[in-house]
CSV table of C-alpha atoms and ligand atoms in Angstrom, one decimal:
chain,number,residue,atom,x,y,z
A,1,UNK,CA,109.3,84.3,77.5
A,2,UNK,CA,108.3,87.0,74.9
A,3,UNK,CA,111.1,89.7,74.6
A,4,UNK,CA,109.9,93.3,75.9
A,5,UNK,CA,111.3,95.3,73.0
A,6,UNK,CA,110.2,93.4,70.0
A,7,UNK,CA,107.8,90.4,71.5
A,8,UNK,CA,110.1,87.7,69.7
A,9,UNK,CA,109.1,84.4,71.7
A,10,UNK,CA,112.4,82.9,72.1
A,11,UNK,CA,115.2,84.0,74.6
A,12,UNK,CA,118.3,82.3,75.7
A,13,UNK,CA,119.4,82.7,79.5
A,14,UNK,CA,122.5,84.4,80.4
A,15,UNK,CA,122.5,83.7,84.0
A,16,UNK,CA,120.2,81.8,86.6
A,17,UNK,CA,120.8,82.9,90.4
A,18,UNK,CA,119.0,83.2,93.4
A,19,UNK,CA,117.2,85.7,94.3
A,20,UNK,CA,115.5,87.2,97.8
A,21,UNK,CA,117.0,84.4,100.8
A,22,UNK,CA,116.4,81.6,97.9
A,23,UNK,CA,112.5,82.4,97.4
A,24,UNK,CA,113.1,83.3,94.0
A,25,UNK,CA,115.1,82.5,90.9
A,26,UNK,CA,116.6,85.5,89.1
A,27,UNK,CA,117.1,84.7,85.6
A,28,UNK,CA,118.9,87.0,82.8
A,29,UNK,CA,117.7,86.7,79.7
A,30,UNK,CA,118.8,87.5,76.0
A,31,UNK,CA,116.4,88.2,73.0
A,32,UNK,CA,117.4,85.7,70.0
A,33,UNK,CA,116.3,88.5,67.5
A,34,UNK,CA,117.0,91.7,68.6
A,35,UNK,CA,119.3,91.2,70.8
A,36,UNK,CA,117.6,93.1,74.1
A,37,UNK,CA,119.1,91.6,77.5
A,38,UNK,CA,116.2,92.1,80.5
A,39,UNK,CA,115.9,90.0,83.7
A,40,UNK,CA,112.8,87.8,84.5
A,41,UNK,CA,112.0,86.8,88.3
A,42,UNK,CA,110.4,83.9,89.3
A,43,UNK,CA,108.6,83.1,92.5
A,44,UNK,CA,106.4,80.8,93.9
A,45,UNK,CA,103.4,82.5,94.2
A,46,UNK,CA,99.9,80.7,95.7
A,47,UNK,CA,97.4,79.5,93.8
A,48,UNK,CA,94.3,81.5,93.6
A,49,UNK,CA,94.8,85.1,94.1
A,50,UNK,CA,92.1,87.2,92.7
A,51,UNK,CA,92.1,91.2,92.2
A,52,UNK,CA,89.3,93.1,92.7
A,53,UNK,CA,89.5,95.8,90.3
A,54,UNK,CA,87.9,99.1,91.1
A,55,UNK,CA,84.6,97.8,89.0
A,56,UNK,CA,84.3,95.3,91.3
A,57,UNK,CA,84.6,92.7,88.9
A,58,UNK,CA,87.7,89.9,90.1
A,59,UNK,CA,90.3,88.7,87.6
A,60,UNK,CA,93.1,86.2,88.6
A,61,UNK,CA,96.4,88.0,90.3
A,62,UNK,CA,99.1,88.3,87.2
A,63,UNK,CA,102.8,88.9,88.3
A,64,UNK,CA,103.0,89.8,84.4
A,65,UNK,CA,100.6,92.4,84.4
A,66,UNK,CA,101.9,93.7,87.6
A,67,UNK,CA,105.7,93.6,86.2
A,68,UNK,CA,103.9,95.5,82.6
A,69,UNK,CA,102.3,98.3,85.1
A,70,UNK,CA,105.5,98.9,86.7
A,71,UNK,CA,108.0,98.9,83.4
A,72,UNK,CA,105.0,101.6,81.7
A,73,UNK,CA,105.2,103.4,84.8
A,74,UNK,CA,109.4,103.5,84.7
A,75,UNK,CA,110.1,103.3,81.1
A,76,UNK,CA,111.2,107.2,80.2
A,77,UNK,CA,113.1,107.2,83.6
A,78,UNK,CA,116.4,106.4,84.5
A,79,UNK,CA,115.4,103.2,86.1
A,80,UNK,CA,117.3,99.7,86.0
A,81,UNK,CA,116.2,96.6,85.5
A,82,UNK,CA,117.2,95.8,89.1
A,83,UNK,CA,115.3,98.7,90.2
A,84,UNK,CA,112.2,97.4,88.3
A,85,UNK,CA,112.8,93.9,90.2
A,86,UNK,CA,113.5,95.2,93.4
A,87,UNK,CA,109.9,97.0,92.9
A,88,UNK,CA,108.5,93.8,91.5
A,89,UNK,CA,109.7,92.0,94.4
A,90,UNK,CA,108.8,94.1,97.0
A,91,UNK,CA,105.1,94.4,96.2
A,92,UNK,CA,104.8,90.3,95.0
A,93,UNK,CA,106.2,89.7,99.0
A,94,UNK,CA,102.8,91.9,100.0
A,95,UNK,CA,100.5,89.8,98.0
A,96,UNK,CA,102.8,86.8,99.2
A,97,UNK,CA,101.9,88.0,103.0
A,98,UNK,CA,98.0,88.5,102.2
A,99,UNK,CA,95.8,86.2,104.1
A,100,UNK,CA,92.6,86.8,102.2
A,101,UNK,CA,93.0,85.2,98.8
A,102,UNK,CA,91.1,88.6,97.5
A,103,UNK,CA,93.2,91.7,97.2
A,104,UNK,CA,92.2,94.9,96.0
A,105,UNK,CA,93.9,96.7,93.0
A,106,UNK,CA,94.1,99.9,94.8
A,107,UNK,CA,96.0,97.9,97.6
A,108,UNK,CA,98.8,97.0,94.7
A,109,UNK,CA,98.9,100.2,93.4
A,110,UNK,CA,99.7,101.4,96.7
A,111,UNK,CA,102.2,98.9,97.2
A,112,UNK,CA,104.1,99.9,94.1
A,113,UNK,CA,103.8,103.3,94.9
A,114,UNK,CA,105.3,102.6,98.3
A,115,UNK,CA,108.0,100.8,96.5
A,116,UNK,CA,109.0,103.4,94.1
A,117,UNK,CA,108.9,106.1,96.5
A,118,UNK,CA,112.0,104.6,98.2
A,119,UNK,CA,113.8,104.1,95.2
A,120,UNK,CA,112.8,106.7,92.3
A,121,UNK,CA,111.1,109.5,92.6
A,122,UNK,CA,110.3,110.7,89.4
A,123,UNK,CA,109.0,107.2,88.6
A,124,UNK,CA,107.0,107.2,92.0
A,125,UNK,CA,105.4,110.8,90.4
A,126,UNK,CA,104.9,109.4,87.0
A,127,UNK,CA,103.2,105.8,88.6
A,128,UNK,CA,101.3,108.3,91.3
A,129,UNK,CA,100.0,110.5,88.2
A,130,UNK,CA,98.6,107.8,86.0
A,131,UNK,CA,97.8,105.6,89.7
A,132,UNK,CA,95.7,108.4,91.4
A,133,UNK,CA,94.6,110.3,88.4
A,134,UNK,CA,95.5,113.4,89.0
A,135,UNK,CA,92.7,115.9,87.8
A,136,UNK,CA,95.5,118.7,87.1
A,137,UNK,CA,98.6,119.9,87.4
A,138,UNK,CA,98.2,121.4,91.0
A,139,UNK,CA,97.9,118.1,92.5
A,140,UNK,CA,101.0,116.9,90.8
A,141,UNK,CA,103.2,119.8,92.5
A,142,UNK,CA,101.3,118.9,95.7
A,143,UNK,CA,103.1,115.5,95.3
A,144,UNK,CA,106.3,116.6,94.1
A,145,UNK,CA,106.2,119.0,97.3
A,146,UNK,CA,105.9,116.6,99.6
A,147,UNK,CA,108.7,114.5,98.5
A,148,UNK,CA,111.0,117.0,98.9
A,149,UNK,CA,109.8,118.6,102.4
A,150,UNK,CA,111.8,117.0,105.1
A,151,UNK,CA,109.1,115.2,107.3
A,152,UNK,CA,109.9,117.3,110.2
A,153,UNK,CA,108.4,120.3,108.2
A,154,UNK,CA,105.0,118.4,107.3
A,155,UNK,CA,104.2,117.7,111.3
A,156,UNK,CA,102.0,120.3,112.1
A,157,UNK,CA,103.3,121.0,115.3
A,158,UNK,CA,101.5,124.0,117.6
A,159,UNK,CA,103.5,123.1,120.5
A,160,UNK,CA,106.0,125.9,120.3
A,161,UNK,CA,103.8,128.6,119.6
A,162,UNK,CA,103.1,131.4,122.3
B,201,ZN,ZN1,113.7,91.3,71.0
């Protein structure tokens, strides 16, 4: 398990539990050369899952390229490593639940999106801005905008008018 902070290959585990009703194995790790504690979650994930990026070209599913998106998305805000799991989690049970063995990356990106929005928003905003490739900065204060509206205010409802 390569470290995060300096990629030094060798860690030592802190602490092994179980994760998620026993469908996963939490495991907290130490760097051996810098140092850098970080968690690492392992579940059993099927064989076979392919992406289809938005080229159309497939590449295997990769819970470490999924768990890289997410930490690039998170890393300037205040985000724990639990929050980062909880994400990780979250969208690996989607992929988990997925009968077609083909999934679409713009379904996982929605997914983490989905998952961030409940638990940071600024992280959501920053994953949302690099995710939907926001053309400028309007569309990013559309976003922040509806975040903070209550959702009674978005319903457009006419039935009280005269
Ligand atoms: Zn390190």
């Amino acid at each position: 398990m390569q470290c995060p902070n300096c990629a030094y290959a060798e860690t030592k585990v802190l602490d092994t539990r179980n994760a998620n009703n026993d469908q996963a194995i939490r495991r907290r790790r130490q760097c051996l050369h810098c140092g850098y504690r970080f968690s690492t979650i392992e579940t059993m994930l099927r064989e076979g899952i392919f992406v289809m990026k938005r080229d159309g070209r497939h590449e295997e599913f990769s819970q470490k390229k999924l768990l890289l998106g997410i930490e690039r998305a998170t890393q300037k805000c205040a985000i724990t490593l639990e929050e980062v799991d909880q994400v990780l989690n979250t969208v690996l049970q989607h992929v988990e639940r997925q009968e077609s063995p083909v999934i679409s990356s713009r379904q996982i990106g929605d997914w983490t999106m989905d998952a961030l929005k409940q638990i940071n928003h600024i992280a959501y905003v920053r994953f949302a801005s690099i995710y939907k490739e926001f053309r400028n900065i309007e569309d990013l204060k559309r976003e922040i905008q509806a975040l903070e509206a209550p959702p009674t205010l978005m319903a457009d409802d006419h039935s009280q008018a005269p």
